[in-house]
PDB file of N, CA and C in Angstrom:
ATOM      1  N   GLN A   1     106.907  50.040 106.750  1.00 91.00           N
ATOM      2  CA  GLN A   1     106.736  48.699 106.158  1.00 91.00           C
ATOM      3  C   GLN A   1     107.045  48.814 104.620  1.00 91.00           C
ATOM      4  N   LEU A   2     106.741  49.884 103.988  1.00 88.00           N
ATOM      5  CA  LEU A   2     107.025  50.036 102.571  1.00 88.00           C
ATOM      6  C   LEU A   2     108.569  50.047 102.340  1.00 88.00           C
ATOM      7  N   LYS A   3     109.289  50.766 103.210  1.00 90.00           N
ATOM      8  CA  LYS A   3     110.753  50.816 103.079  1.00 90.00           C
ATOM      9  C   LYS A   3     111.385  49.439 103.263  1.00 90.00           C
ATOM     10  N   LYS A   4     110.861  48.760 104.222  1.00 92.00           N
ATOM     11  CA  LYS A   4     111.324  47.441 104.530  1.00 92.00           C
ATOM     12  C   LYS A   4     111.197  46.512 103.331  1.00 92.00           C
ATOM     13  N   LEU A   5     109.932  46.504 102.760  1.00 90.00           N
ATOM     14  CA  LEU A   5     109.608  45.616 101.630  1.00 90.00           C
ATOM     15  C   LEU A   5     110.500  46.074 100.398  1.00 90.00           C
ATOM     16  N   ALA A   6     110.587  47.356 100.158  1.00 87.00           N
ATOM     17  CA  ALA A   6     111.375  47.802  98.981  1.00 87.00           C
ATOM     18  C   ALA A   6     112.834  47.359  99.129  1.00 87.00           C
ATOM     19  N   THR A   7     113.356  47.429 100.415  1.00 88.00           N
ATOM     20  CA  THR A   7     114.715  47.070 100.593  1.00 88.00           C
ATOM     21  C   THR A   7     114.937  45.525 100.342  1.00 88.00           C
ATOM     22  N   GLU A   8     114.085  44.710 100.917  1.00 90.00           N
ATOM     23  CA  GLU A   8     114.000  43.341 100.747  1.00 90.00           C
ATOM     24  C   GLU A   8     113.981  42.999  99.215  1.00 90.00           C
ATOM     25  N   PHE A   9     113.018  43.677  98.488  1.00 86.00           N
ATOM     26  CA  PHE A   9     112.766  43.487  97.108  1.00 86.00           C
ATOM     27  C   PHE A   9     113.997  43.676  96.280  1.00 86.00           C
ATOM     28  N   PHE A  10     114.635  44.842  96.433  1.00 84.00           N
ATOM     29  CA  PHE A  10     115.788  45.165  95.637  1.00 84.00           C
ATOM     30  C   PHE A  10     116.980  44.390  96.108  1.00 84.00           C
ATOM     31  N   CYS A  11     117.163  44.077  97.314  1.00 87.00           N
ATOM     32  CA  CYS A  11     118.302  43.209  97.756  1.00 87.00           C
ATOM     33  C   CYS A  11     118.138  41.766  97.229  1.00 87.00           C
ATOM     34  N   MET A  12     117.009  41.266  97.254  1.00 86.00           N
ATOM     35  CA  MET A  12     116.804  39.887  96.778  1.00 86.00           C
ATOM     36  C   MET A  12     116.966  39.850  95.174  1.00 86.00           C
ATOM     37  N   GLY A  13     116.399  40.922  94.572  1.00 83.00           N
ATOM     38  CA  GLY A  13     116.490  40.979  93.081  1.00 83.00           C
ATOM     39  C   GLY A  13     117.886  41.141  92.651  1.00 83.00           C
ATOM     40  N   SER A  14     118.820  41.778  93.448  1.00 83.00           N
ATOM     41  CA  SER A  14     120.198  41.980  92.969  1.00 83.00           C
ATOM     42  C   SER A  14     121.151  40.856  93.588  1.00 83.00           C
ATOM     43  N   GLY A  15     120.572  39.815  94.058  1.00 85.00           N
ATOM     44  CA  GLY A  15     121.340  38.599  94.468  1.00 85.00           C
ATOM     45  C   GLY A  15     121.742  38.625  95.965  1.00 85.00           C
ATOM     46  N   GLY A  16     121.178  39.575  96.765  1.00 84.00           N
ATOM     47  CA  GLY A  16     121.518  39.602  98.108  1.00 84.00           C
ATOM     48  C   GLY A  16     120.925  38.550  98.973  1.00 84.00           C
ATOM     49  N   PRO A  17     121.249  38.429 100.200  1.00 86.00           N
ATOM     50  CA  PRO A  17     120.795  37.249 101.013  1.00 86.00           C
ATOM     51  C   PRO A  17     119.318  37.472 101.559  1.00 86.00           C
ATOM     52  N   GLU A  18     118.742  38.659 101.372  1.00 83.00           N
ATOM     53  CA  GLU A  18     117.410  38.885 101.916  1.00 83.00           C
ATOM     54  C   GLU A  18     116.347  38.139 101.156  1.00 83.00           C
ATOM     55  N   ASN A  19     115.223  37.733 101.827  1.00 88.00           N
ATOM     56  CA  ASN A  19     114.091  37.138 101.230  1.00 88.00           C
ATOM     57  C   ASN A  19     113.080  38.224 101.229  1.00 88.00           C
ATOM     58  N   TYR A  20     112.307  38.339 100.049  1.00 90.00           N
ATOM     59  CA  TYR A  20     111.177  39.243  99.922  1.00 90.00           C
ATOM     60  C   TYR A  20     109.957  38.657 100.703  1.00 90.00           C
ATOM     61  N   SER A  21     109.476  39.381 101.777  1.00 92.00           N
ATOM     62  CA  SER A  21     108.357  38.924 102.455  1.00 92.00           C
ATOM     63  C   SER A  21     107.028  39.425 102.004  1.00 92.00           C
ATOM     64  N   GLY A  22     106.983  40.244 100.983  1.00 90.00           N
ATOM     65  CA  GLY A  22     105.741  40.882 100.496  1.00 90.00           C
ATOM     66  C   GLY A  22     105.058  39.959  99.578  1.00 90.00           C
ATOM     67  N   LYS A  23     103.873  40.374  99.064  1.00 91.00           N
ATOM     68  CA  LYS A  23     103.160  39.629  98.091  1.00 91.00           C
ATOM     69  C   LYS A  23     103.934  39.521  96.793  1.00 91.00           C
ATOM     70  N   ASP A  24     103.677  38.474  96.015  1.00 89.00           N
ATOM     71  CA  ASP A  24     104.263  38.390  94.599  1.00 89.00           C
ATOM     72  C   ASP A  24     103.698  39.579  93.783  1.00 89.00           C
ATOM     73  N   MET A  25     104.424  39.958  92.760  1.00 88.00           N
ATOM     74  CA  MET A  25     103.986  41.075  92.002  1.00 88.00           C
ATOM     75  C   MET A  25     102.646  40.911  91.304  1.00 88.00           C
ATOM     76  N   ARG A  26     102.404  39.733  90.837  1.00 91.00           N
ATOM     77  CA  ARG A  26     101.156  39.478  90.190  1.00 91.00           C
ATOM     78  C   ARG A  26      99.919  39.700  91.163  1.00 91.00           C
ATOM     79  N   SER A  27     100.045  39.175  92.370  1.00 91.00           N
ATOM     80  CA  SER A  27      98.984  39.320  93.353  1.00 91.00           C
ATOM     81  C   SER A  27      98.877  40.748  93.792  1.00 91.00           C
ATOM     82  N   ALA A  28     100.011  41.368  94.008  1.00 89.00           N
ATOM     83  CA  ALA A  28     100.038  42.740  94.554  1.00 89.00           C
ATOM     84  C   ALA A  28      99.402  43.740  93.574  1.00 89.00           C
ATOM     85  N   HIS A  29      99.512  43.490  92.327  1.00 90.00           N
ATOM     86  CA  HIS A  29      99.037  44.412  91.325  1.00 90.00           C
ATOM     87  C   HIS A  29      97.772  43.989  90.573  1.00 90.00           C
ATOM     88  N   GLN A  30      97.172  42.895  91.055  1.00 91.00           N
ATOM     89  CA  GLN A  30      95.942  42.350  90.398  1.00 91.00           C
ATOM     90  C   GLN A  30      94.800  43.404  90.531  1.00 91.00           C
ATOM     91  N   GLY A  31      94.153  43.574  89.378  1.00 91.00           N
ATOM     92  CA  GLY A  31      93.000  44.452  89.334  1.00 91.00           C
ATOM     93  C   GLY A  31      93.299  45.962  89.323  1.00 91.00           C
ATOM     94  N   MET A  32      94.544  46.321  89.247  1.00 93.00           N
ATOM     95  CA  MET A  32      94.997  47.726  89.257  1.00 93.00           C
ATOM     96  C   MET A  32      94.872  48.328  87.749  1.00 93.00           C
ATOM     97  N   ASN A  33      94.884  47.432  86.780  1.00 92.00           N
ATOM     98  CA  ASN A  33      94.884  47.927  85.413  1.00 92.00           C
ATOM     99  C   ASN A  33      95.935  48.867  85.077  1.00 92.00           C
ATOM    100  N   ILE A  34      97.167  48.548  85.399  1.00 94.00           N
ATOM    101  CA  ILE A  34      98.265  49.516  85.194  1.00 94.00           C
ATOM    102  C   ILE A  34      98.656  49.383  83.703  1.00 94.00           C
ATOM    103  N   SER A  35      98.789  50.534  83.014  1.00 93.00           N
ATOM    104  CA  SER A  35      99.102  50.527  81.648  1.00 93.00           C
ATOM    105  C   SER A  35     100.643  50.484  81.487  1.00 93.00           C
ATOM    106  N   GLU A  36     101.089  50.317  80.318  1.00 93.00           N
ATOM    107  CA  GLU A  36     102.543  50.257  80.024  1.00 93.00           C
ATOM    108  C   GLU A  36     103.142  51.653  80.239  1.00 93.00           C
ATOM    109  N   GLN A  37     102.373  52.709  79.872  1.00 94.00           N
ATOM    110  CA  GLN A  37     102.792  54.052  80.119  1.00 94.00           C
ATOM    111  C   GLN A  37     102.954  54.434  81.559  1.00 94.00           C
ATOM    112  N   GLU A  38     102.028  54.025  82.409  1.00 95.00           N
ATOM    113  CA  GLU A  38     102.123  54.183  83.835  1.00 95.00           C
ATOM    114  C   GLU A  38     103.254  53.433  84.452  1.00 95.00           C
ATOM    115  N   TYR A  39     103.439  52.216  83.959  1.00 94.00           N
ATOM    116  CA  TYR A  39     104.651  51.408  84.410  1.00 94.00           C
ATOM    117  C   TYR A  39     105.892  52.105  84.089  1.00 94.00           C
ATOM    118  N   LEU A  40     106.100  52.599  82.856  1.00 94.00           N
ATOM    119  CA  LEU A  40     107.320  53.218  82.474  1.00 94.00           C
ATOM    120  C   LEU A  40     107.435  54.615  83.182  1.00 94.00           C
ATOM    121  N   ALA A  41     106.413  55.254  83.529  1.00 96.00           N
ATOM    122  CA  ALA A  41     106.499  56.522  84.285  1.00 96.00           C
ATOM    123  C   ALA A  41     107.040  56.306  85.694  1.00 96.00           C
ATOM    124  N   VAL A  42     106.553  55.173  86.290  1.00 94.00           N
ATOM    125  CA  VAL A  42     107.065  54.832  87.624  1.00 94.00           C
ATOM    126  C   VAL A  42     108.647  54.441  87.515  1.00 94.00           C
ATOM    127  N   MET A  43     108.979  53.725  86.480  1.00 94.00           N
ATOM    128  CA  MET A  43     110.408  53.444  86.248  1.00 94.00           C
ATOM    129  C   MET A  43     111.222  54.732  86.152  1.00 94.00           C
ATOM    130  N   ASP A  44     110.720  55.700  85.399  1.00 96.00           N
ATOM    131  CA  ASP A  44     111.311  56.934  85.216  1.00 96.00           C
ATOM    132  C   ASP A  44     111.512  57.668  86.562  1.00 96.00           C
ATOM    133  N   ASP A  45     110.487  57.666  87.402  1.00 96.00           N
ATOM    134  CA  ASP A  45     110.561  58.312  88.713  1.00 96.00           C
ATOM    135  C   ASP A  45     111.583  57.589  89.644  1.00 96.00           C
ATOM    136  N   ILE A  46     111.675  56.317  89.538  1.00 94.00           N
ATOM    137  CA  ILE A  46     112.698  55.609  90.321  1.00 94.00           C
ATOM    138  C   ILE A  46     114.087  55.952  89.843  1.00 94.00           C
ATOM    139  N   VAL A  47     114.296  56.000  88.556  1.00 96.00           N
ATOM    140  CA  VAL A  47     115.555  56.415  88.042  1.00 96.00           C
ATOM    141  C   VAL A  47     115.890  57.809  88.446  1.00 96.00           C
ATOM    142  N   ALA A  48     114.991  58.766  88.395  1.00 97.00           N
ATOM    143  CA  ALA A  48     115.187  60.106  88.793  1.00 97.00           C
ATOM    144  C   ALA A  48     115.568  60.162  90.349  1.00 97.00           C
ATOM    145  N   ALA A  49     114.905  59.335  91.129  1.00 95.00           N
ATOM    146  CA  ALA A  49     115.300  59.296  92.527  1.00 95.00           C
ATOM    147  C   ALA A  49     116.747  58.767  92.720  1.00 95.00           C
ATOM    148  N   LEU A  50     117.052  57.832  91.921  1.00 95.00           N
ATOM    149  CA  LEU A  50     118.473  57.288  92.063  1.00 95.00           C
ATOM    150  C   LEU A  50     119.489  58.333  91.616  1.00 95.00           C
ATOM    151  N   ASP A  51     119.149  59.079  90.506  1.00 97.00           N
ATOM    152  CA  ASP A  51     120.040  60.207  90.066  1.00 97.00           C
ATOM    153  C   ASP A  51     120.217  61.224  91.214  1.00 97.00           C
ATOM    154  N   LYS A  52     118.939  61.632  91.811  1.00 97.00           N
ATOM    155  CA  LYS A  52     118.964  62.688  92.859  1.00 97.00           C
ATOM    156  C   LYS A  52     119.885  62.204  94.018  1.00 97.00           C
ATOM    157  N   ASN A  53     119.975  60.916  94.231  1.00 96.00           N
ATOM    158  CA  ASN A  53     120.765  60.380  95.421  1.00 96.00           C
ATOM    159  C   ASN A  53     122.162  60.008  95.002  1.00 96.00           C
ATOM    160  N   GLY A  54     122.590  60.390  93.764  1.00 97.00           N
ATOM    161  CA  GLY A  54     123.943  60.241  93.322  1.00 97.00           C
ATOM    162  C   GLY A  54     124.337  58.731  93.046  1.00 97.00           C
ATOM    163  N   LYS A  55     123.349  57.898  92.610  1.00 95.00           N
ATOM    164  CA  LYS A  55     123.690  56.512  92.304  1.00 95.00           C
ATOM    165  C   LYS A  55     124.229  56.566  90.888  1.00 95.00           C
ATOM    166  N   GLY A  56     125.249  55.673  90.630  1.00 96.00           N
ATOM    167  CA  GLY A  56     125.761  55.504  89.306  1.00 96.00           C
ATOM    168  C   GLY A  56     124.967  54.666  88.301  1.00 96.00           C
ATOM    169  N   ASP A  57     125.525  54.727  87.152  1.00 96.00           N
ATOM    170  CA  ASP A  57     124.766  53.948  86.051  1.00 96.00           C
ATOM    171  C   ASP A  57     124.629  52.450  86.346  1.00 96.00           C
ATOM    172  N   ASP A  58     125.653  51.922  86.985  1.00 95.00           N
ATOM    173  CA  ASP A  58     125.587  50.462  87.251  1.00 95.00           C
ATOM    174  C   ASP A  58     124.462  50.150  88.170  1.00 95.00           C
ATOM    175  N   VAL A  59     124.225  51.004  89.188  1.00 93.00           N
ATOM    176  CA  VAL A  59     123.067  50.774  90.115  1.00 93.00           C
ATOM    177  C   VAL A  59     121.766  50.981  89.333  1.00 93.00           C
ATOM    178  N   LYS A  60     121.650  52.079  88.623  1.00 95.00           N
ATOM    179  CA  LYS A  60     120.486  52.369  87.909  1.00 95.00           C
ATOM    180  C   LYS A  60     120.163  51.269  86.918  1.00 95.00           C
ATOM    181  N   ASN A  61     121.117  50.743  86.162  1.00 94.00           N
ATOM    182  CA  ASN A  61     120.873  49.645  85.214  1.00 94.00           C
ATOM    183  C   ASN A  61     120.428  48.385  85.866  1.00 94.00           C
ATOM    184  N   GLU A  62     120.964  48.113  87.009  1.00 91.00           N
ATOM    185  CA  GLU A  62     120.551  46.915  87.800  1.00 91.00           C
ATOM    186  C   GLU A  62     119.089  47.052  88.255  1.00 91.00           C
ATOM    187  N   VAL A  63     118.722  48.263  88.770  1.00 91.00           N
ATOM    188  CA  VAL A  63     117.391  48.423  89.280  1.00 91.00           C
ATOM    189  C   VAL A  63     116.393  48.398  88.092  1.00 91.00           C
ATOM    190  N   VAL A  64     116.764  49.040  86.971  1.00 93.00           N
ATOM    191  CA  VAL A  64     115.830  48.886  85.779  1.00 93.00           C
ATOM    192  C   VAL A  64     115.656  47.525  85.276  1.00 93.00           C
ATOM    193  N   ALA A  65     116.771  46.776  85.294  1.00 92.00           N
ATOM    194  CA  ALA A  65     116.681  45.306  84.897  1.00 92.00           C
ATOM    195  C   ALA A  65     115.747  44.569  85.802  1.00 92.00           C
ATOM    196  N   ILE A  66     115.835  44.794  87.134  1.00 90.00           N
ATOM    197  CA  ILE A  66     114.943  44.134  88.042  1.00 90.00           C
ATOM    198  C   ILE A  66     113.571  44.442  87.759  1.00 90.00           C
ATOM    199  N   LEU A  67     113.243  45.800  87.651  1.00 90.00           N
ATOM    200  CA  LEU A  67     111.885  46.207  87.458  1.00 90.00           C
ATOM    201  C   LEU A  67     111.313  45.720  86.094  1.00 90.00           C
ATOM    202  N   TYR A  68     112.174  45.819  85.023  1.00 91.00           N
ATOM    203  CA  TYR A  68     111.654  45.337  83.710  1.00 91.00           C
ATOM    204  C   TYR A  68     111.361  43.903  83.693  1.00 91.00           C
ATOM    205  N   SER A  69     112.099  43.094  84.470  1.00 89.00           N
ATOM    206  CA  SER A  69     111.870  41.650  84.463  1.00 89.00           C
ATOM    207  C   SER A  69     110.498  41.324  85.120  1.00 89.00           C
ATOM    208  N   LEU A  70     109.926  42.248  85.842  1.00 88.00           N
ATOM    209  CA  LEU A  70     108.698  41.992  86.441  1.00 88.00           C
ATOM    210  C   LEU A  70     107.463  42.666  85.701  1.00 88.00           C
ATOM    211  N   LYS A  71     107.723  43.323  84.570  1.00 93.00           N
ATOM    212  CA  LYS A  71     106.757  44.032  83.790  1.00 93.00           C
ATOM    213  C   LYS A  71     105.531  43.138  83.485  1.00 93.00           C
ATOM    214  N   GLY A  72     105.750  41.900  83.130  1.00 91.00           N
ATOM    215  CA  GLY A  72     104.626  41.003  82.778  1.00 91.00           C
ATOM    216  C   GLY A  72     103.760  40.749  83.942  1.00 91.00           C
ATOM    217  N   ASP A  73     104.258  40.773  85.138  1.00 90.00           N
ATOM    218  CA  ASP A  73     103.458  40.445  86.356  1.00 90.00           C
ATOM    219  C   ASP A  73     102.635  41.665  86.825  1.00 90.00           C
ATOM    220  N   VAL A  74     103.086  42.882  86.456  1.00 92.00           N
ATOM    221  CA  VAL A  74     102.473  44.117  86.872  1.00 92.00           C
ATOM    222  C   VAL A  74     101.436  44.575  85.838  1.00 92.00           C
ATOM    223  N   ILE A  75     101.778  44.485  84.583  1.00 92.00           N
ATOM    224  CA  ILE A  75     100.906  44.918  83.457  1.00 92.00           C
ATOM    225  C   ILE A  75     100.139  43.672  82.975  1.00 92.00           C
ATOM    226  N   ARG A  76      98.890  43.675  83.276  1.00 73.00           N
ATOM    227  CA  ARG A  76      98.138  42.478  82.923  1.00 73.00           C
ATOM    228  C   ARG A  76      97.048  42.912  81.903  1.00 73.00           C
ATOM    229  N   VAL A  77      97.044  42.264  80.745  1.00 64.00           N
ATOM    230  CA  VAL A  77      96.057  42.615  79.680  1.00 64.00           C
ATOM    231  C   VAL A  77      94.822  41.794  79.888  1.00 64.00           C
TER     232      VAL A  77
END
């Protein structure tokens, strides 16, 4: 299920035809008290996974842009 949702999420975020069927980011992360440092650490892990799988800078930049655009919905003060 996680792979399915991640695929939908990134495909939709990059302009693909898929619709994301998971919870919205605000609801999914409500009450988790995620700090900015934790958020950035996850982004670093994702970029490292993309590097490990031979993805180019264009893909990494697009993924980071998608994730960064949702920062305000994940990190709640």
